[in-house]
Amino acid sequence: MAEQTQSYLLEMKNMSKAFPGVQALDDVTLRVHPGTVHALIGENGAGKSTLMKCLFGIYSMDAGEIYLDGKKVAFKDSKEALENGVAMVHQELNQALKRNVLDNLWLGRYPKNGLFVSERKMRSLTEKIFADLEIKVDPQTIMERMPVAQRQMVEIAKAVSYDSKIIVFDEPTSSLNDKEVEHLFRIINMLRDKGCGIIYISHKMEEILSISDDVTVMRDGKWITTEPASEMNMAKMIRLMVGRELTNRFPPKENKVGDVALEVENLTGMYTHLKDVSFHAKQGEILGIAGLDGSGRTELLETIYGIATRKNGTLRIHGRTIVNNNSRDAIRNGFAMVTEERRATGIFGILNIRENATISSLKKYKARSFYLSNRKMSEATDGVIASMRVKTPSQYTKIRSLSGGNQQKVILGRWLLTEPEILLLDEPTRGIDVGAKYEIYQLIINLAKEGKVVIMVSSEMPELLGVCDRVLVMSGGRLSGEVDAKNTSQEEIMTHAARFA
């Protein structure tokens, strides 16, 4: 058997895994050659994450075999996987945010001199890894003070520090700008040249075609095909992923823009670099927010919503001045916000789908003064699952067991139950497959058709141009430009984005 698998760095054969009510993996095989980038693609719920969790020992497989360098393995947990040269850079970063970079890199395996931790050795090793990877981060920086893109680079450095043979990248560019993506690709190419096997999970078709050597497609827990990337194109990959032709990337825009609904004047953040931002948004309008990482896009939404402190500035809805001092005020004033980091600030992982869907609108489900109606909550959750096409065995399934895209659908459904007038979306399709993206685009357009205001931050320029009516561009915490989505280009937006950067 070992001779049969020797040409592969990693071979996962006939993998199967079932959960109550769903067959997550059904006889899936994945083979990765040394010194290659192997893309693993499929819609949310296709089984990609389950397959990787079986590799890492997070899930025990019902059937199948795993060979690493020709040797049969079955890791009992992720620690054992790491110690044997299998690492993963997760899309949803799980870091000790109150600790510094050094602690996050070496937690659980601090370099020592005898019985004592060696700070000097730890810093020296870190600086060497950062130099090799061209990462410019102060190792003493507290993690929560860094943008998501830098925190992701630290996670990549951590994977490299294990001298890994196999590194899994799960949606690694979801929070990176173009320059940072180029940097990441240089790192991946360097690791490939050293003989590493890279498993690259992404929903961005252009990236897959540019970085991958081989592509494996999964659908509904099954292996569909493995082919050289050179024989793939975007249309073919989408067809294999969704099992049908998807001719248009964006739905037709049928929303009609009405009168001014929201006015923002001279908005300035107390503890952020947001400065003197003024704009308006109209009923039925989809307003995009573009800009480079750190430009103030997220801070703008958070300050409007009241979860970032406002130094000064005025908000008006239909000419009436309102104050959002916190999220409760914002909800009462007709706002809803879908945050960028789904795992950290979106889902309640230990709660089920029903609890996650109804938690922001509990007053609607009161049966008596002090009791909640299970029937009303169940009906509302069934409505979310049906309208958002959430793939789940039941509404009582823990939300953390769903794929990232299905979690995002539940979060969107949660806020729609609050019946908002103004919906703030921060990277609403981050880490979501093309089929689910189309559904969310359609939902956004439908909300605009109902007269709601949608303000949407996105790092994907084609998304902003394909969905939005207007695009505001942020740079250095200030509003640097405004363009008509129909009559602009990515180059014009980037010019505005670099204005104060």
XYZ file of C-alpha atoms in Angstrom:
501
model
C 0.000 0.000 0.000
C 2.839 2.392 0.842
C 4.370 1.910 -2.606
C 1.038 2.777 -4.197
C 0.854 6.119 -2.397
C 4.524 7.079 -2.536
C 4.183 9.515 -5.480
C 1.741 11.605 -3.445
C 2.654 13.840 -0.548
C -0.907 13.481 0.753
C -3.571 10.972 -0.185
C -7.035 10.918 1.342
C -8.862 7.850 0.017
C -12.583 7.017 0.034
C -13.400 9.436 2.843
C -16.916 9.317 4.287
C -18.483 11.203 7.171
C -22.128 11.478 8.245
C -23.877 13.739 10.737
C -27.478 13.352 11.911
C -29.636 14.008 8.862
C -26.808 14.708 6.403
C -24.077 12.789 4.557
C -21.288 15.387 4.668
C -18.692 13.258 2.804
C -19.488 10.378 0.471
C -16.476 8.379 -0.766
C -14.237 11.403 -1.457
C -10.625 11.042 -2.621
C -8.035 13.850 -2.676
C -4.428 13.391 -3.842
C -1.780 16.111 -3.554
C 1.642 15.923 -5.233
C 4.711 17.495 -3.566
C 5.623 20.978 -4.792
C 2.140 21.750 -6.132
C -0.793 24.002 -5.331
C -3.970 21.931 -5.317
C -7.201 23.956 -5.349
C -10.224 22.476 -3.566
C -13.446 24.121 -4.703
C -17.179 23.685 -4.281
C -20.250 25.495 -3.037
C -20.741 26.126 0.671
C -21.841 22.812 2.147
C -20.023 20.797 -0.528
C -17.882 19.107 2.148
C -14.546 20.920 1.785
C -14.287 21.952 5.438
C -15.460 18.542 6.662
C -12.761 16.847 4.574
C -10.081 19.110 6.049
C -11.392 18.578 9.597
C -11.085 14.817 9.053
C -7.478 15.379 7.976
C -6.777 17.401 11.122
C -8.424 14.951 13.496
C -11.127 17.446 14.454
C -13.670 14.963 13.068
C -13.254 11.199 13.149
C -13.984 9.727 9.714
C -16.611 7.010 9.295
C -14.608 5.421 6.487
C -11.457 6.129 4.505
C -7.666 6.203 4.806
C -5.123 9.029 4.954
C -1.503 8.695 3.819
C 1.175 11.339 4.413
C 4.444 10.761 2.561
C 3.316 7.196 1.899
C 2.715 6.484 5.593
C -0.780 5.801 6.896
C -1.849 8.384 9.502
C -4.919 9.150 11.604
C -4.381 12.276 13.680
C -6.389 12.412 16.896
C -6.329 16.219 17.037
C -4.935 19.308 15.321
C -1.922 19.417 17.648
C -0.800 16.005 16.407
C -1.405 17.096 12.811
C 0.763 20.196 13.298
C 3.530 18.174 14.921
C 3.529 15.873 11.882
C 3.809 18.702 9.373
C 0.173 19.405 8.444
C -0.933 23.007 9.069
C -3.939 25.113 8.207
C -4.515 28.840 7.830
C -8.192 29.256 8.670
C -10.509 31.795 7.079
C -12.039 32.561 10.473
C -8.985 33.518 12.527
C -8.950 32.015 16.010
C -6.251 33.955 17.835
C -5.474 35.172 21.351
C -6.278 38.812 20.588
C -5.161 40.162 23.967
C -1.676 38.637 23.550
C 1.131 39.804 21.300
C 2.357 38.323 18.021
C 5.123 36.287 19.698
C 2.676 34.598 22.055
C 0.337 33.738 19.216
C 3.152 32.204 17.193
C 4.666 30.075 19.938
C 1.819 29.397 22.376
C 2.143 25.842 23.673
C 5.673 25.370 22.323
C 7.753 28.262 23.633
C 11.491 27.986 22.811
C 13.445 27.344 26.010
C 16.887 27.575 27.510
C 16.795 24.737 29.970
C 13.650 25.109 32.073
C 12.970 28.716 31.155
C 11.322 30.340 28.143
C 13.885 32.164 25.998
C 12.481 35.499 24.839
C 15.631 36.141 22.805
C 15.377 32.828 20.947
C 11.658 33.301 20.367
C 12.173 36.764 18.906
C 15.126 35.616 16.790
C 13.140 32.727 15.277
C 10.176 35.010 14.621
C 12.267 37.688 12.931
C 13.879 35.073 10.667
C 10.487 33.677 9.594
C 9.134 37.196 9.014
C 12.222 38.116 6.969
C 11.870 34.985 4.807
C 8.189 35.731 4.213
C 8.708 39.512 3.826
C 6.236 40.173 6.649
C 6.629 43.627 8.207
C 5.004 43.259 11.633
C 6.418 44.169 15.060
C 6.434 40.876 17.046
C 5.506 42.762 20.237
C 2.267 44.170 18.791
C -0.947 43.108 20.541
C -3.031 41.127 18.023
C -6.285 43.064 18.440
C -4.491 46.282 17.428
C -3.661 44.921 13.976
C -5.933 44.809 10.901
C -7.277 41.424 9.838
C -4.844 41.250 6.897
C -1.790 41.473 9.192
C -3.278 38.977 11.626
C -3.705 36.573 8.716
C -0.037 36.982 7.781
C 0.884 36.055 11.371
C -1.220 32.903 11.000
C 0.638 32.027 7.789
C 3.971 32.548 9.573
C 2.786 30.236 12.340
C 1.998 27.491 9.819
C 5.421 27.912 8.213
C 7.114 27.777 11.639
C 6.074 24.124 11.978
C 8.157 23.219 8.863
C 4.930 21.926 7.400
C 4.793 19.502 4.484
C 1.130 20.254 3.809
C -0.407 23.697 4.349
C -4.124 24.279 3.856
C -5.154 27.835 2.969
C -8.883 28.381 3.591
C -10.112 31.518 1.796
C -6.763 33.252 2.469
C -7.473 36.380 0.397
C -10.948 37.160 1.727
C -9.672 40.151 3.739
C -6.655 41.138 1.588
C -6.297 43.919 -0.957
C -4.600 43.406 -4.337
C -1.116 44.248 -3.063
C -1.485 41.865 -0.120
C -2.760 39.115 -2.435
C 0.385 39.473 -4.549
C 2.464 39.122 -1.358
C 0.534 36.007 -0.345
C 1.051 34.444 -3.776
C 4.801 35.071 -3.513
C 4.780 33.195 -0.194
C 2.774 30.307 -1.675
C 5.111 30.052 -4.668
C 8.110 30.041 -2.326
C 6.581 27.207 -0.281
C 5.756 25.284 -3.471
C 9.337 25.659 -4.670
C 10.513 24.140 -1.372
C 8.420 21.032 -2.056
C 5.390 21.816 0.138
C 1.985 20.620 -0.903
C -0.515 23.485 -0.767
C -4.261 22.879 -0.542
C -5.931 26.111 -1.617
C -9.616 26.587 -0.795
C -11.205 29.623 -2.414
C -14.363 30.827 -4.121
C -12.419 33.313 -6.249
C -12.150 31.683 -9.653
C -9.540 34.085 -11.044
C -7.172 33.303 -8.154
C -7.577 29.562 -8.579
C -6.702 29.747 -12.257
C -3.646 31.919 -11.593
C -2.103 30.086 -8.608
C -3.119 26.406 -8.899
C -1.541 23.384 -10.557
C -4.488 21.018 -10.000
C -8.163 21.550 -9.161
C -10.500 19.182 -7.318
C -14.222 19.952 -7.445
C -16.663 18.762 -4.760
C -20.461 18.953 -4.777
C -22.968 17.757 -2.153
C -20.296 15.820 -0.248
C -19.047 13.968 -3.321
C -15.883 14.124 -5.412
C -16.783 15.379 -8.894
C -13.443 15.653 -10.708
C -9.728 16.454 -10.415
C -8.134 18.136 -13.415
C -5.056 20.247 -14.220
C -5.771 23.940 -13.711
C -4.535 24.550 -17.257
C -7.575 22.635 -18.554
C -10.050 24.642 -16.479
C -11.793 27.954 -17.069
C -14.231 29.966 -14.983
C -17.387 28.779 -16.737
C -16.353 25.128 -16.482
C -15.484 25.382 -12.775
C -18.794 27.072 -11.944
C -20.729 24.462 -13.924
C -18.969 21.622 -12.099
C -19.470 23.287 -8.692
C -23.169 24.111 -8.979
C -24.208 21.316 -11.360
C -25.755 23.788 -13.783
C -24.874 26.709 -16.024
C -24.636 30.056 -14.224
C -24.637 32.457 -17.139
C -24.796 35.749 -15.242
C -22.595 36.606 -12.306
C -25.002 39.275 -11.024
C -28.822 39.357 -11.072
C -30.611 42.021 -13.134
C -31.008 45.264 -11.195
C -34.662 46.185 -10.871
C -34.559 48.539 -7.879
C -35.773 52.109 -8.314
C -33.978 54.885 -6.422
C -36.259 57.359 -4.626
C -35.870 60.314 -2.294
C -33.066 60.842 0.231
C -33.619 58.602 3.257
C -30.336 58.861 5.205
C -28.067 61.875 5.622
C -24.643 61.663 7.251
C -22.913 64.963 8.023
C -19.339 65.520 9.225
C -19.088 62.124 10.905
C -15.842 61.813 12.892
C -14.723 58.944 15.095
C -13.559 59.386 18.678
C -10.964 56.588 18.671
C -10.614 55.900 14.947
C -9.119 57.916 12.094
C -12.562 58.487 10.563
C -12.733 62.205 9.808
C -15.454 64.554 8.595
C -17.385 62.116 6.355
C -20.577 63.405 4.727
C -22.888 61.657 2.256
C -26.526 60.737 1.643
C -28.316 57.538 0.669
C -31.705 57.273 -1.029
C -34.653 54.942 -0.645
C -34.214 51.835 -2.778
C -30.523 52.591 -3.336
C -27.617 50.173 -3.010
C -24.656 52.304 -1.962
C -21.211 50.711 -2.149
C -18.234 51.624 0.031
C -14.834 50.960 -1.551
C -11.288 51.559 -0.298
C -8.056 49.855 0.656
C -7.607 47.929 3.886
C -7.441 50.424 6.754
C -9.147 53.165 4.752
C -11.977 53.529 7.278
C -14.725 51.554 5.502
C -15.582 49.352 8.488
C -15.143 52.243 10.932
C -17.677 54.243 8.926
C -20.354 51.559 9.263
C -19.540 50.945 12.941
C -19.761 54.658 13.772
C -23.095 55.011 11.974
C -24.375 51.956 13.853
C -23.118 53.212 17.210
C -20.686 50.429 18.093
C -17.738 52.770 17.482
C -17.822 56.019 19.453
C -18.719 59.149 17.498
C -16.733 62.309 18.264
C -19.056 64.517 16.286
C -21.365 64.416 13.305
C -25.076 64.155 12.595
C -27.361 61.393 11.299
C -30.794 62.108 9.844
C -33.486 59.726 8.607
C -36.096 61.455 6.407
C -34.916 64.777 7.824
C -35.282 63.684 11.467
C -32.081 63.797 13.535
C -31.335 60.511 15.307
C -28.581 59.371 17.672
C -27.138 55.843 17.692
C -25.135 55.587 20.909
C -25.153 51.788 20.757
C -26.579 48.888 18.772
C -29.854 48.965 20.731
C -30.427 52.573 19.650
C -29.532 51.636 16.079
C -32.021 48.749 15.934
C -34.723 50.981 17.433
C -33.955 53.595 14.756
C -34.344 51.070 11.930
C -30.707 50.044 11.322
C -29.252 46.554 10.988
C -25.594 45.602 10.543
C -23.918 42.447 9.257
C -20.318 42.531 10.511
C -17.169 41.548 8.619
C -15.899 38.832 10.952
C -18.661 36.269 11.051
C -17.140 34.040 13.697
C -15.969 36.776 16.087
C -18.898 39.216 15.933
C -21.648 37.518 13.923
C -22.710 34.099 15.127
C -23.334 32.714 18.600
C -21.490 29.466 17.949
C -22.851 27.457 20.877
C -26.476 28.337 20.039
C -28.669 26.708 17.405
C -30.026 28.254 14.223
C -33.347 29.276 15.768
C -31.641 31.099 18.622
C -29.243 32.849 16.234
C -32.026 33.863 13.837
C -34.411 35.317 16.435
C -32.043 36.824 19.009
C -32.266 40.390 17.669
C -36.083 40.471 17.470
C -37.211 38.605 20.606
C -39.926 41.159 21.446
C -41.866 39.953 18.408
C -42.220 36.453 19.839
C -43.735 37.235 23.229
C -46.749 35.072 24.011
C -47.420 36.761 27.320
C -45.548 39.486 29.196
C -42.668 37.261 30.326
C -42.772 34.274 27.945
C -41.501 33.637 24.440
C -43.642 31.666 22.014
C -41.770 28.636 20.694
C -44.301 28.365 17.881
C -43.720 31.953 16.691
C -39.932 31.567 16.896
C -40.033 28.272 14.997
C -42.236 29.762 12.263
C -39.926 32.768 11.889
C -36.854 30.519 11.708
C -38.494 28.233 9.137
C -39.106 31.357 7.094
C -35.418 32.340 7.307
C -34.253 28.832 6.350
C -36.625 28.717 3.367
C -36.092 32.267 2.076
C -32.322 32.177 2.519
C -32.026 28.556 1.295
C -29.989 27.545 4.342
C -28.651 23.993 4.114
C -29.256 22.400 7.510
C -30.787 19.212 8.959
C -33.037 21.316 11.222
C -33.403 24.681 12.943
C -32.072 23.081 16.127
C -28.653 22.412 14.565
C -25.781 24.335 16.204
C -24.871 27.180 13.859
C -21.128 26.513 14.244
C -21.599 23.174 12.434
C -22.850 24.934 9.275
C -20.589 26.039 6.445
C -19.501 29.684 6.427
C -21.949 30.611 3.672
C -24.899 29.078 5.468
C -23.899 30.857 8.684
C -23.905 34.135 6.758
C -27.381 33.417 5.405
C -28.690 32.884 8.942
C -27.137 36.189 10.062
C -28.756 38.038 7.154
C -32.043 36.364 7.994
C -31.686 37.442 11.637
C -31.480 41.092 10.669
C -34.300 40.893 8.151
C -36.552 39.696 10.976
C -35.953 43.075 12.676
C -37.523 44.729 9.575
C -34.797 47.371 9.169
C -35.047 50.439 6.986
C -31.280 50.755 6.553
C -29.089 47.674 6.187
C -25.320 48.030 6.716
C -23.365 45.143 5.186
C -19.617 44.708 5.816
C -18.172 42.197 3.310
C -21.500 40.316 3.051
C -20.208 37.672 0.600
C -16.804 37.096 2.160
C -15.923 33.392 1.939
C -19.121 32.476 0.086
C -19.333 30.416 -3.107
C -20.563 31.763 -6.456
C -24.001 30.165 -6.216
C -24.675 31.514 -2.725
C -23.229 34.906 -3.712
C -25.792 35.176 -6.496
C -28.573 34.423 -3.996
C -27.306 37.123 -1.615
C -26.988 39.636 -4.466
C -30.595 38.866 -5.398
C -31.666 39.335 -1.773
C -29.884 42.717 -1.604
C -31.590 43.857 -4.827
C -34.982 42.648 -3.550
C -34.506 44.643 -0.338
C -33.712 47.746 -2.393
C -36.841 47.095 -4.502
C -38.841 47.242 -1.253
C -37.478 50.758 -0.688
C -34.832 49.878 1.881
C -31.400 51.535 1.902
C -28.481 49.102 1.556
C -24.961 50.348 2.333
C -22.387 47.718 1.434
C -18.638 47.532 2.065
C -16.765 45.163 -0.237
C -13.155 44.468 -1.176
C -14.298 42.916 -4.462
C -14.454 45.632 -7.076
C -16.556 43.663 -9.624
C -19.110 43.061 -6.838
C -19.449 46.786 -6.129
C -19.799 47.599 -9.819
C -22.221 44.728 -10.474
C -24.602 45.281 -7.542
C -24.413 48.940 -6.436
C -25.966 52.106 -7.837
C -23.297 54.469 -6.495
C -19.917 53.813 -4.892
C -18.300 55.991 -2.221
C -14.529 55.623 -1.933
C -12.717 55.893 1.419
C -9.038 56.761 1.821
C -7.143 57.506 5.029
C -10.348 57.760 7.066
C -11.865 60.342 4.710
C -14.296 60.263 1.836
C -12.088 60.680 -1.223
C -14.547 60.263 -4.065
C -17.991 59.256 -5.316
C -18.711 57.467 -8.598
C -21.707 56.174 -10.531
C -21.353 52.385 -10.616
C -22.632 52.205 -14.207
C -20.170 54.738 -15.568
C -16.923 54.097 -13.729
C -14.019 51.676 -13.783
C -11.889 49.826 -11.289
C -9.011 52.135 -12.217
C -10.997 55.277 -11.293
C -12.006 53.757 -7.953
C -8.411 52.778 -7.176
C -7.238 56.303 -7.992
C -9.652 57.684 -5.392
C -8.669 54.913 -2.917
C -4.983 55.940 -3.073
C -5.678 59.672 -2.663
C -5.037 59.971 1.104
C -3.476 56.530 1.700
